[in-house]
Amino acid sequence: MNKLSVLFMATALAAAGGLAVAQSQIVDEGVTITDRSDMGHGAHGAAASDSPAVQAYMAANDRMHAGMAVEFSGDADVDFMRSMIPHHQGAIDMARVVLGHGEDPQIRALAEDVIAAQEGEIAMMREWLAARGQ
């Protein structure tokens, strides 16, 4: 698999994680879904948002979106690289949540692969930006 395919797969994984967190906050009939204790999620009927994993995902998502709020330069390449660094860091942070809270060996292995790939790509992006005085 080429490097670009890995980049697209990792980006899709990060986006899916962000969408899952966003979906958990959808308001239905004036009640936030994560506020419902009758959904059967979490220990002893606690709301899903009380889960340490959900809290960690939400924090990672917030950091990622804050970091992606870059001041655009008008150079599409530079702006892409500046935005993708926090996006990739968000994927790393979400993967670390899986390693801290997840149990499925296949997902944990994927999380480890995501961390390795994203860290390498972040290093490449920083080098690319530095070579251009950014």
mmCIF file of N, CA and C in Angstrom:
data_model
loop_
_atom_site.group_PDB
_atom_site.id
_atom_site.type_symbol
_atom_site.label_atom_id
_atom_site.label_comp_id
_atom_site.label_asym_id
_atom_site.label_seq_id
_atom_site.Cartn_x
_atom_site.Cartn_y
_atom_site.Cartn_z
ATOM 1 N N MET A 1 0.858 -1.165 0.000
ATOM 2 C CA MET A 1 0.000 0.000 0.000
ATOM 3 C C MET A 1 0.908 1.231 0.000
ATOM 4 N N ASN A 2 0.598 2.190 -0.888
ATOM 5 C CA ASN A 2 1.469 3.349 -0.949
ATOM 6 C C ASN A 2 1.160 4.339 0.164
ATOM 7 N N LYS A 3 2.085 5.278 0.342
ATOM 8 C CA LYS A 3 1.992 6.239 1.450
ATOM 9 C C LYS A 3 0.722 7.092 1.365
ATOM 10 N N LEU A 4 0.322 7.454 0.150
ATOM 11 C CA LEU A 4 -0.877 8.275 -0.023
ATOM 12 C C LEU A 4 -2.125 7.507 0.410
ATOM 13 N N SER A 5 -2.174 6.210 0.110
ATOM 14 C CA SER A 5 -3.320 5.404 0.541
ATOM 15 C C SER A 5 -3.405 5.344 2.053
ATOM 16 N N VAL A 6 -2.250 5.174 2.704
ATOM 17 C CA VAL A 6 -2.225 5.141 4.170
ATOM 18 C C VAL A 6 -2.707 6.481 4.720
ATOM 19 N N LEU A 7 -2.256 7.582 4.104
ATOM 20 C CA LEU A 7 -2.681 8.914 4.532
ATOM 21 C C LEU A 7 -4.195 9.055 4.430
ATOM 22 N N PHE A 8 -4.760 8.638 3.303
ATOM 23 C CA PHE A 8 -6.202 8.764 3.136
ATOM 24 C C PHE A 8 -6.956 7.873 4.114
ATOM 25 N N MET A 9 -6.465 6.659 4.350
ATOM 26 C CA MET A 9 -7.129 5.760 5.294
ATOM 27 C C MET A 9 -7.080 6.325 6.711
ATOM 28 N N ALA A 10 -5.928 6.842 7.099
ATOM 29 C CA ALA A 10 -5.792 7.399 8.446
ATOM 30 C C ALA A 10 -6.663 8.640 8.603
ATOM 31 N N THR A 11 -6.729 9.460 7.558
ATOM 32 C CA THR A 11 -7.569 10.656 7.614
ATOM 33 C C THR A 11 -9.035 10.256 7.744
ATOM 34 N N ALA A 12 -9.430 9.234 6.998
ATOM 35 C CA ALA A 12 -10.818 8.767 7.088
ATOM 36 C C ALA A 12 -11.122 8.227 8.477
ATOM 37 N N LEU A 13 -10.170 7.511 9.068
ATOM 38 C CA LEU A 13 -10.353 6.986 10.420
ATOM 39 C C LEU A 13 -10.519 8.129 11.421
ATOM 40 N N ALA A 14 -9.672 9.141 11.297
ATOM 41 C CA ALA A 14 -9.769 10.284 12.208
ATOM 42 C C ALA A 14 -11.106 11.006 12.034
ATOM 43 N N ALA A 15 -11.524 11.179 10.783
ATOM 44 C CA ALA A 15 -12.798 11.848 10.529
ATOM 45 C C ALA A 15 -13.958 11.033 11.091
ATOM 46 N N ALA A 16 -13.897 9.714 10.931
ATOM 47 C CA ALA A 16 -14.966 8.860 11.443
ATOM 48 C C ALA A 16 -15.060 8.965 12.960
ATOM 49 N N GLY A 17 -13.901 9.017 13.624
ATOM 50 C CA GLY A 17 -13.916 9.171 15.078
ATOM 51 C C GLY A 17 -14.542 10.484 15.486
ATOM 52 N N GLY A 18 -14.197 11.555 14.767
ATOM 53 C CA GLY A 18 -14.775 12.856 15.059
ATOM 54 C C GLY A 18 -16.273 12.880 14.821
ATOM 55 N N LEU A 19 -16.699 12.224 13.736
ATOM 56 C CA LEU A 19 -18.129 12.162 13.456
ATOM 57 C C LEU A 19 -18.869 11.363 14.515
ATOM 58 N N ALA A 20 -18.249 10.308 15.007
ATOM 59 C CA ALA A 20 -18.890 9.509 16.054
ATOM 60 C C ALA A 20 -19.102 10.343 17.308
ATOM 61 N N VAL A 21 -18.109 11.144 17.649
ATOM 62 C CA VAL A 21 -18.240 12.013 18.818
ATOM 63 C C VAL A 21 -19.324 13.056 18.561
ATOM 64 N N ALA A 22 -19.309 13.639 17.362
ATOM 65 C CA ALA A 22 -20.320 14.644 17.038
ATOM 66 C C ALA A 22 -21.721 14.042 17.070
ATOM 67 N N GLN A 23 -21.851 12.827 16.527
ATOM 68 C CA GLN A 23 -23.157 12.174 16.528
ATOM 69 C C GLN A 23 -23.651 11.943 17.942
ATOM 70 N N SER A 24 -22.729 11.681 18.851
ATOM 71 C CA SER A 24 -23.146 11.421 20.225
ATOM 72 C C SER A 24 -23.719 12.666 20.886
ATOM 73 N N GLN A 25 -23.530 13.815 20.272
ATOM 74 C CA GLN A 25 -24.021 15.061 20.844
ATOM 75 C C GLN A 25 -25.284 15.575 20.156
ATOM 76 N N ILE A 26 -25.817 14.801 19.211
ATOM 77 C CA ILE A 26 -27.020 15.223 18.494
ATOM 78 C C ILE A 26 -28.166 15.407 19.474
ATOM 79 N N VAL A 27 -28.918 16.464 19.258
ATOM 80 C CA VAL A 27 -30.056 16.741 20.125
ATOM 81 C C VAL A 27 -31.302 16.130 19.494
ATOM 82 N N ASP A 28 -32.046 15.377 20.287
ATOM 83 C CA ASP A 28 -33.259 14.725 19.832
ATOM 84 C C ASP A 28 -34.384 15.109 20.782
ATOM 85 N N GLU A 29 -35.361 15.783 20.272
ATOM 86 C CA GLU A 29 -36.515 16.203 21.067
ATOM 87 C C GLU A 29 -36.091 17.027 22.280
ATOM 88 N N GLY A 30 -35.079 17.861 22.099
ATOM 89 C CA GLY A 30 -34.661 18.759 23.174
ATOM 90 C C GLY A 30 -33.801 18.113 24.239
ATOM 91 N N VAL A 31 -33.483 16.827 24.097
ATOM 92 C CA VAL A 31 -32.653 16.128 25.076
ATOM 93 C C VAL A 31 -31.415 15.632 24.352
ATOM 94 N N THR A 32 -30.246 16.020 24.830
ATOM 95 C CA THR A 32 -29.026 15.537 24.222
ATOM 96 C C THR A 32 -28.948 14.034 24.431
ATOM 97 N N ILE A 33 -28.650 13.315 23.371
ATOM 98 C CA ILE A 33 -28.650 11.857 23.445
ATOM 99 C C ILE A 33 -27.734 11.363 24.551
ATOM 100 N N THR A 34 -26.577 12.002 24.740
ATOM 101 C CA THR A 34 -25.662 11.542 25.777
ATOM 102 C C THR A 34 -26.196 11.822 27.174
ATOM 103 N N ASP A 35 -27.292 12.598 27.290
ATOM 104 C CA ASP A 35 -27.888 12.862 28.589
ATOM 105 C C ASP A 35 -28.892 11.781 28.985
ATOM 106 N N ARG A 36 -29.257 10.925 28.081
ATOM 107 C CA ARG A 36 -30.263 9.915 28.366
ATOM 108 C C ARG A 36 -29.641 8.749 29.104
ATOM 109 N N SER A 37 -30.140 8.451 30.266
ATOM 110 C CA SER A 37 -29.603 7.321 31.028
ATOM 111 C C SER A 37 -30.332 6.035 30.690
ATOM 112 N N ASP A 38 -31.404 6.126 29.904
ATOM 113 C CA ASP A 38 -32.174 4.923 29.598
ATOM 114 C C ASP A 38 -31.702 4.249 28.315
ATOM 115 N N MET A 39 -30.573 4.682 27.753
ATOM 116 C CA MET A 39 -30.104 4.098 26.506
ATOM 117 C C MET A 39 -29.306 2.821 26.737
ATOM 118 N N GLY A 40 -28.957 2.510 27.978
ATOM 119 C CA GLY A 40 -28.259 1.275 28.260
ATOM 120 C C GLY A 40 -26.764 1.340 28.016
ATOM 121 N N HIS A 41 -26.212 2.516 27.745
ATOM 122 C CA HIS A 41 -24.783 2.665 27.524
ATOM 123 C C HIS A 41 -24.109 3.033 28.831
ATOM 124 N N GLY A 42 -22.900 2.570 28.992
ATOM 125 C CA GLY A 42 -22.134 2.939 30.176
ATOM 126 C C GLY A 42 -22.490 2.042 31.348
ATOM 127 N N ALA A 43 -21.697 2.146 32.390
ATOM 128 C CA ALA A 43 -21.884 1.304 33.573
ATOM 129 C C ALA A 43 -23.091 1.760 34.370
ATOM 130 N N HIS A 44 -23.899 0.810 34.793
ATOM 131 C CA HIS A 44 -25.036 1.060 35.689
ATOM 132 C C HIS A 44 -25.978 2.132 35.159
ATOM 133 N N GLY A 45 -26.171 2.160 33.839
ATOM 134 C CA GLY A 45 -27.115 3.099 33.248
ATOM 135 C C GLY A 45 -26.619 4.527 33.199
ATOM 136 N N ALA A 46 -25.343 4.754 33.468
ATOM 137 C CA ALA A 46 -24.794 6.109 33.409
ATOM 138 C C ALA A 46 -24.810 6.587 31.966
ATOM 139 N N ALA A 47 -24.879 7.865 31.780
ATOM 140 C CA ALA A 47 -24.849 8.433 30.444
ATOM 141 C C ALA A 47 -23.511 8.117 29.786
ATOM 142 N N ALA A 48 -23.531 7.909 28.471
ATOM 143 C CA ALA A 48 -22.311 7.589 27.733
ATOM 144 C C ALA A 48 -21.248 8.663 27.929
ATOM 145 N N SER A 49 -21.671 9.915 28.068
ATOM 146 C CA SER A 49 -20.697 11.001 28.211
ATOM 147 C C SER A 49 -19.938 10.927 29.531
ATOM 148 N N ASP A 50 -20.419 10.100 30.476
ATOM 149 C CA ASP A 50 -19.713 9.922 31.739
ATOM 150 C C ASP A 50 -18.541 8.955 31.597
ATOM 151 N N SER A 51 -18.488 8.238 30.503
ATOM 152 C CA SER A 51 -17.429 7.265 30.267
ATOM 153 C C SER A 51 -16.084 7.973 30.129
ATOM 154 N N PRO A 52 -15.042 7.473 30.776
ATOM 155 C CA PRO A 52 -13.713 8.072 30.614
ATOM 156 C C PRO A 52 -13.255 8.055 29.160
ATOM 157 N N ALA A 53 -13.613 7.012 28.423
ATOM 158 C CA ALA A 53 -13.229 6.948 27.012
ATOM 159 C C ALA A 53 -13.915 8.055 26.218
ATOM 160 N N VAL A 54 -15.205 8.249 26.441
ATOM 161 C CA VAL A 54 -15.926 9.310 25.716
ATOM 162 C C VAL A 54 -15.355 10.675 26.080
ATOM 163 N N GLN A 55 -15.072 10.886 27.340
ATOM 164 C CA GLN A 55 -14.480 12.152 27.759
ATOM 165 C C GLN A 55 -13.133 12.375 27.061
ATOM 166 N N ALA A 56 -12.337 11.322 26.959
ATOM 167 C CA ALA A 56 -11.043 11.430 26.293
ATOM 168 C C ALA A 56 -11.210 11.702 24.795
ATOM 169 N N TYR A 57 -12.176 11.032 24.155
ATOM 170 C CA TYR A 57 -12.434 11.293 22.733
ATOM 171 C C TYR A 57 -12.893 12.733 22.531
ATOM 172 N N MET A 58 -13.769 13.209 23.378
ATOM 173 C CA MET A 58 -14.268 14.578 23.251
ATOM 174 C C MET A 58 -13.138 15.586 23.420
ATOM 175 N N ALA A 59 -12.251 15.349 24.382
ATOM 176 C CA ALA A 59 -11.118 16.250 24.588
ATOM 177 C C ALA A 59 -10.186 16.231 23.375
ATOM 178 N N ALA A 60 -9.926 15.049 22.836
ATOM 179 C CA ALA A 60 -9.071 14.931 21.652
ATOM 180 C C ALA A 60 -9.703 15.662 20.469
ATOM 181 N N ASN A 61 -10.999 15.490 20.298
ATOM 182 C CA ASN A 61 -11.718 16.145 19.210
ATOM 183 C C ASN A 61 -11.659 17.665 19.351
ATOM 184 N N ASP A 62 -11.856 18.160 20.560
ATOM 185 C CA ASP A 62 -11.793 19.605 20.801
ATOM 186 C C ASP A 62 -10.401 20.157 20.494
ATOM 187 N N ARG A 63 -9.352 19.445 20.942
ATOM 188 C CA ARG A 63 -7.975 19.888 20.666
ATOM 189 C C ARG A 63 -7.708 19.901 19.165
ATOM 190 N N MET A 64 -8.166 18.856 18.485
ATOM 191 C CA MET A 64 -7.935 18.766 17.043
ATOM 192 C C MET A 64 -8.597 19.927 16.310
ATOM 193 N N HIS A 65 -9.856 20.184 16.627
ATOM 194 C CA HIS A 65 -10.556 21.262 15.921
ATOM 195 C C HIS A 65 -9.957 22.626 16.242
ATOM 196 N N ALA A 66 -9.546 22.836 17.480
ATOM 197 C CA ALA A 66 -8.896 24.103 17.829
ATOM 198 C C ALA A 66 -7.596 24.256 17.055
ATOM 199 N N GLY A 67 -6.828 23.189 16.961
ATOM 200 C CA GLY A 67 -5.563 23.240 16.249
ATOM 201 C C GLY A 67 -5.719 23.443 14.758
ATOM 202 N N MET A 68 -6.819 22.965 14.201
ATOM 203 C CA MET A 68 -7.051 23.108 12.766
ATOM 204 C C MET A 68 -7.522 24.505 12.388
ATOM 205 N N ALA A 69 -7.810 25.331 13.352
ATOM 206 C CA ALA A 69 -8.256 26.702 13.078
ATOM 207 C C ALA A 69 -7.032 27.574 12.795
ATOM 208 N N VAL A 70 -6.350 27.264 11.705
ATOM 209 C CA VAL A 70 -5.134 27.978 11.334
ATOM 210 C C VAL A 70 -5.485 29.272 10.612
ATOM 211 N N GLU A 71 -4.552 30.199 10.628
ATOM 212 C CA GLU A 71 -4.709 31.402 9.809
ATOM 213 C C GLU A 71 -4.239 31.035 8.413
ATOM 214 N N PHE A 72 -5.148 31.074 7.449
ATOM 215 C CA PHE A 72 -4.824 30.652 6.100
ATOM 216 C C PHE A 72 -3.942 31.675 5.402
ATOM 217 N N SER A 73 -2.964 31.150 4.663
ATOM 218 C CA SER A 73 -1.989 31.991 3.968
ATOM 219 C C SER A 73 -2.393 32.269 2.528
ATOM 220 N N GLY A 74 -3.276 31.444 1.982
ATOM 221 C CA GLY A 74 -3.612 31.553 0.571
ATOM 222 C C GLY A 74 -2.803 30.584 -0.273
ATOM 223 N N ASP A 75 -1.770 29.982 0.300
ATOM 224 C CA ASP A 75 -0.990 28.951 -0.375
ATOM 225 C C ASP A 75 -1.627 27.617 -0.007
ATOM 226 N N ALA A 76 -2.267 26.992 -0.968
ATOM 227 C CA ALA A 76 -3.025 25.759 -0.700
ATOM 228 C C ALA A 76 -2.153 24.672 -0.096
ATOM 229 N N ASP A 77 -0.916 24.566 -0.545
ATOM 230 C CA ASP A 77 -0.030 23.522 -0.022
ATOM 231 C C ASP A 77 0.325 23.780 1.439
ATOM 232 N N VAL A 78 0.712 25.003 1.741
ATOM 233 C CA VAL A 78 1.073 25.367 3.113
ATOM 234 C C VAL A 78 -0.130 25.238 4.028
ATOM 235 N N ASP A 79 -1.269 25.744 3.593
ATOM 236 C CA ASP A 79 -2.474 25.684 4.420
ATOM 237 C C ASP A 79 -2.894 24.239 4.682
ATOM 238 N N PHE A 80 -2.750 23.376 3.684
ATOM 239 C CA PHE A 80 -3.051 21.959 3.858
ATOM 240 C C PHE A 80 -2.147 21.359 4.932
ATOM 241 N N MET A 81 -0.858 21.604 4.810
ATOM 242 C CA MET A 81 0.086 21.028 5.767
ATOM 243 C C MET A 81 -0.166 21.552 7.175
ATOM 244 N N ARG A 82 -0.400 22.844 7.315
ATOM 245 C CA ARG A 82 -0.663 23.415 8.644
ATOM 246 C C ARG A 82 -1.927 22.831 9.267
ATOM 247 N N SER A 83 -2.928 22.593 8.456
ATOM 248 C CA SER A 83 -4.193 22.042 8.966
ATOM 249 C C SER A 83 -4.095 20.552 9.251
ATOM 250 N N MET A 84 -3.319 19.844 8.449
ATOM 251 C CA MET A 84 -3.241 18.396 8.597
ATOM 252 C C MET A 84 -2.433 17.969 9.818
ATOM 253 N N ILE A 85 -1.491 18.785 10.258
ATOM 254 C CA ILE A 85 -0.706 18.403 11.439
ATOM 255 C C ILE A 85 -1.621 18.200 12.655
ATOM 256 N N PRO A 86 -2.471 19.167 13.020
ATOM 257 C CA PRO A 86 -3.364 18.905 14.161
ATOM 258 C C PRO A 86 -4.399 17.819 13.862
ATOM 259 N N HIS A 87 -4.780 17.685 12.602
ATOM 260 C CA HIS A 87 -5.715 16.630 12.224
ATOM 261 C C HIS A 87 -5.082 15.263 12.478
ATOM 262 N N HIS A 88 -3.842 15.093 12.057
ATOM 263 C CA HIS A 88 -3.131 13.840 12.303
ATOM 264 C C HIS A 88 -2.894 13.634 13.801
ATOM 265 N N GLN A 89 -2.591 14.722 14.512
ATOM 266 C CA GLN A 89 -2.408 14.595 15.959
ATOM 267 C C GLN A 89 -3.704 14.132 16.617
ATOM 268 N N GLY A 90 -4.839 14.586 16.082
ATOM 269 C CA GLY A 90 -6.134 14.135 16.583
ATOM 270 C C GLY A 90 -6.301 12.632 16.401
ATOM 271 N N ALA A 91 -5.847 12.111 15.260
ATOM 272 C CA ALA A 91 -5.918 10.667 15.029
ATOM 273 C C ALA A 91 -5.041 9.928 16.041
ATOM 274 N N ILE A 92 -3.868 10.472 16.315
ATOM 275 C CA ILE A 92 -2.972 9.872 17.308
ATOM 276 C C ILE A 92 -3.641 9.874 18.682
ATOM 277 N N ASP A 93 -4.209 11.006 19.042
ATOM 278 C CA ASP A 93 -4.853 11.119 20.354
ATOM 279 C C ASP A 93 -6.014 10.143 20.492
ATOM 280 N N MET A 94 -6.817 9.988 19.413
ATOM 281 C CA MET A 94 -7.928 9.035 19.463
ATOM 282 C C MET A 94 -7.410 7.607 19.554
ATOM 283 N N ALA A 95 -6.339 7.320 18.840
ATOM 284 C CA ALA A 95 -5.753 5.975 18.901
ATOM 285 C C ALA A 95 -5.246 5.682 20.308
ATOM 286 N N ARG A 96 -4.712 6.687 20.967
ATOM 287 C CA ARG A 96 -4.246 6.487 22.341
ATOM 288 C C ARG A 96 -5.417 6.237 23.297
ATOM 289 N N VAL A 97 -6.576 6.798 23.001
ATOM 290 C CA VAL A 97 -7.761 6.504 23.809
ATOM 291 C C VAL A 97 -8.096 5.019 23.683
ATOM 292 N N VAL A 98 -8.037 4.503 22.462
ATOM 293 C CA VAL A 98 -8.294 3.080 22.258
ATOM 294 C C VAL A 98 -7.297 2.250 23.056
ATOM 295 N N LEU A 99 -6.032 2.629 23.028
ATOM 296 C CA LEU A 99 -5.025 1.859 23.759
ATOM 297 C C LEU A 99 -5.254 1.931 25.266
ATOM 298 N N GLY A 100 -5.814 3.041 25.729
ATOM 299 C CA GLY A 100 -6.081 3.193 27.152
ATOM 300 C C GLY A 100 -7.377 2.569 27.617
ATOM 301 N N HIS A 101 -8.341 2.436 26.710
ATOM 302 C CA HIS A 101 -9.667 1.991 27.123
ATOM 303 C C HIS A 101 -10.225 0.821 26.310
ATOM 304 N N GLY A 102 -9.692 0.597 25.124
ATOM 305 C CA GLY A 102 -10.236 -0.442 24.248
ATOM 306 C C GLY A 102 -9.753 -1.828 24.622
ATOM 307 N N GLU A 103 -10.504 -2.808 24.168
ATOM 308 C CA GLU A 103 -10.194 -4.196 24.496
ATOM 309 C C GLU A 103 -9.971 -5.076 23.286
ATOM 310 N N ASP A 104 -10.509 -4.715 22.137
ATOM 311 C CA ASP A 104 -10.420 -5.552 20.947
ATOM 312 C C ASP A 104 -8.981 -5.541 20.415
ATOM 313 N N PRO A 105 -8.334 -6.708 20.363
ATOM 314 C CA PRO A 105 -6.933 -6.756 19.917
ATOM 315 C C PRO A 105 -6.729 -6.221 18.498
ATOM 316 N N GLN A 106 -7.682 -6.448 17.623
ATOM 317 C CA GLN A 106 -7.575 -5.969 16.245
ATOM 318 C C GLN A 106 -7.625 -4.439 16.202
ATOM 319 N N ILE A 107 -8.504 -3.841 16.973
ATOM 320 C CA ILE A 107 -8.614 -2.382 17.011
ATOM 321 C C ILE A 107 -7.389 -1.776 17.679
ATOM 322 N N ARG A 108 -6.898 -2.415 18.725
ATOM 323 C CA ARG A 108 -5.690 -1.922 19.397
ATOM 324 C C ARG A 108 -4.493 -1.963 18.436
ATOM 325 N N ALA A 109 -4.392 -3.020 17.628
ATOM 326 C CA ALA A 109 -3.311 -3.112 16.642
ATOM 327 C C ALA A 109 -3.448 -2.007 15.602
ATOM 328 N N LEU A 110 -4.683 -1.756 15.162
ATOM 329 C CA LEU A 110 -4.919 -0.666 14.215
ATOM 330 C C LEU A 110 -4.516 0.662 14.833
ATOM 331 N N ALA A 111 -4.866 0.875 16.091
ATOM 332 C CA ALA A 111 -4.507 2.120 16.776
ATOM 333 C C ALA A 111 -2.992 2.301 16.812
ATOM 334 N N GLU A 112 -2.268 1.224 17.076
ATOM 335 C CA GLU A 112 -0.807 1.304 17.085
ATOM 336 C C GLU A 112 -0.270 1.655 15.706
ATOM 337 N N ASP A 113 -0.867 1.070 14.657
ATOM 338 C CA ASP A 113 -0.463 1.390 13.283
ATOM 339 C C ASP A 113 -0.760 2.853 12.951
ATOM 340 N N VAL A 114 -1.924 3.345 13.390
ATOM 341 C CA VAL A 114 -2.298 4.743 13.140
ATOM 342 C C VAL A 114 -1.286 5.670 13.803
ATOM 343 N N ILE A 115 -0.925 5.374 15.035
ATOM 344 C CA ILE A 115 0.046 6.222 15.747
ATOM 345 C C ILE A 115 1.360 6.271 14.984
ATOM 346 N N ALA A 116 1.872 5.111 14.594
ATOM 347 C CA ALA A 116 3.157 5.076 13.885
ATOM 348 C C ALA A 116 3.087 5.831 12.562
ATOM 349 N N ALA A 117 2.031 5.605 11.796
ATOM 350 C CA ALA A 117 1.898 6.263 10.491
ATOM 351 C C ALA A 117 1.738 7.769 10.641
ATOM 352 N N GLN A 118 0.871 8.183 11.565
ATOM 353 C CA GLN A 118 0.584 9.608 11.716
ATOM 354 C C GLN A 118 1.793 10.368 12.275
ATOM 355 N N GLU A 119 2.519 9.753 13.209
ATOM 356 C CA GLU A 119 3.711 10.417 13.739
ATOM 357 C C GLU A 119 4.736 10.640 12.631
ATOM 358 N N GLY A 120 4.912 9.638 11.762
ATOM 359 C CA GLY A 120 5.833 9.774 10.635
ATOM 360 C C GLY A 120 5.400 10.863 9.673
ATOM 361 N N GLU A 121 4.116 10.920 9.410
ATOM 362 C CA GLU A 121 3.617 11.937 8.479
ATOM 363 C C GLU A 121 3.687 13.331 9.082
ATOM 364 N N ILE A 122 3.440 13.455 10.368
ATOM 365 C CA ILE A 122 3.581 14.762 11.024
ATOM 366 C C ILE A 122 5.020 15.237 10.916
ATOM 367 N N ALA A 123 5.975 14.348 11.152
ATOM 368 C CA ALA A 123 7.388 14.717 11.042
ATOM 369 C C ALA A 123 7.705 15.193 9.628
ATOM 370 N N MET A 124 7.199 14.480 8.616
ATOM 371 C CA MET A 124 7.425 14.875 7.224
ATOM 372 C C MET A 124 6.805 16.238 6.932
ATOM 373 N N MET A 125 5.594 16.476 7.438
ATOM 374 C CA MET A 125 4.922 17.756 7.190
ATOM 375 C C MET A 125 5.672 18.903 7.848
ATOM 376 N N ARG A 126 6.152 18.696 9.063
ATOM 377 C CA ARG A 126 6.921 19.747 9.748
ATOM 378 C C ARG A 126 8.213 20.045 9.007
ATOM 379 N N GLU A 127 8.885 19.001 8.523
ATOM 380 C CA GLU A 127 10.115 19.197 7.739
ATOM 381 C C GLU A 127 9.811 19.966 6.463
ATOM 382 N N TRP A 128 8.724 19.607 5.795
ATOM 383 C CA TRP A 128 8.328 20.279 4.558
ATOM 384 C C TRP A 128 8.078 21.756 4.821
ATOM 385 N N LEU A 129 7.339 22.054 5.884
ATOM 386 C CA LEU A 129 7.051 23.449 6.222
ATOM 387 C C LEU A 129 8.343 24.189 6.594
ATOM 388 N N ALA A 130 9.187 23.566 7.393
ATOM 389 C CA ALA A 130 10.439 24.217 7.815
ATOM 390 C C ALA A 130 11.333 24.520 6.604
ATOM 391 N N ALA A 131 11.361 23.629 5.640
ATOM 392 C CA ALA A 131 12.181 23.839 4.443
ATOM 393 C C ALA A 131 11.693 25.037 3.632
ATOM 394 N N ARG A 132 10.464 25.428 3.852
ATOM 395 C CA ARG A 132 9.887 26.575 3.144
ATOM 396 C C ARG A 132 9.754 27.799 4.039
ATOM 397 N N GLY A 133 10.412 27.747 5.191
ATOM 398 C CA GLY A 133 10.403 28.881 6.108
ATOM 399 C C GLY A 133 9.086 29.090 6.836
ATOM 400 N N GLN A 134 8.322 28.033 6.965
ATOM 401 C CA GLN A 134 6.995 28.122 7.605
ATOM 402 C C GLN A 134 7.034 27.615 9.016
#
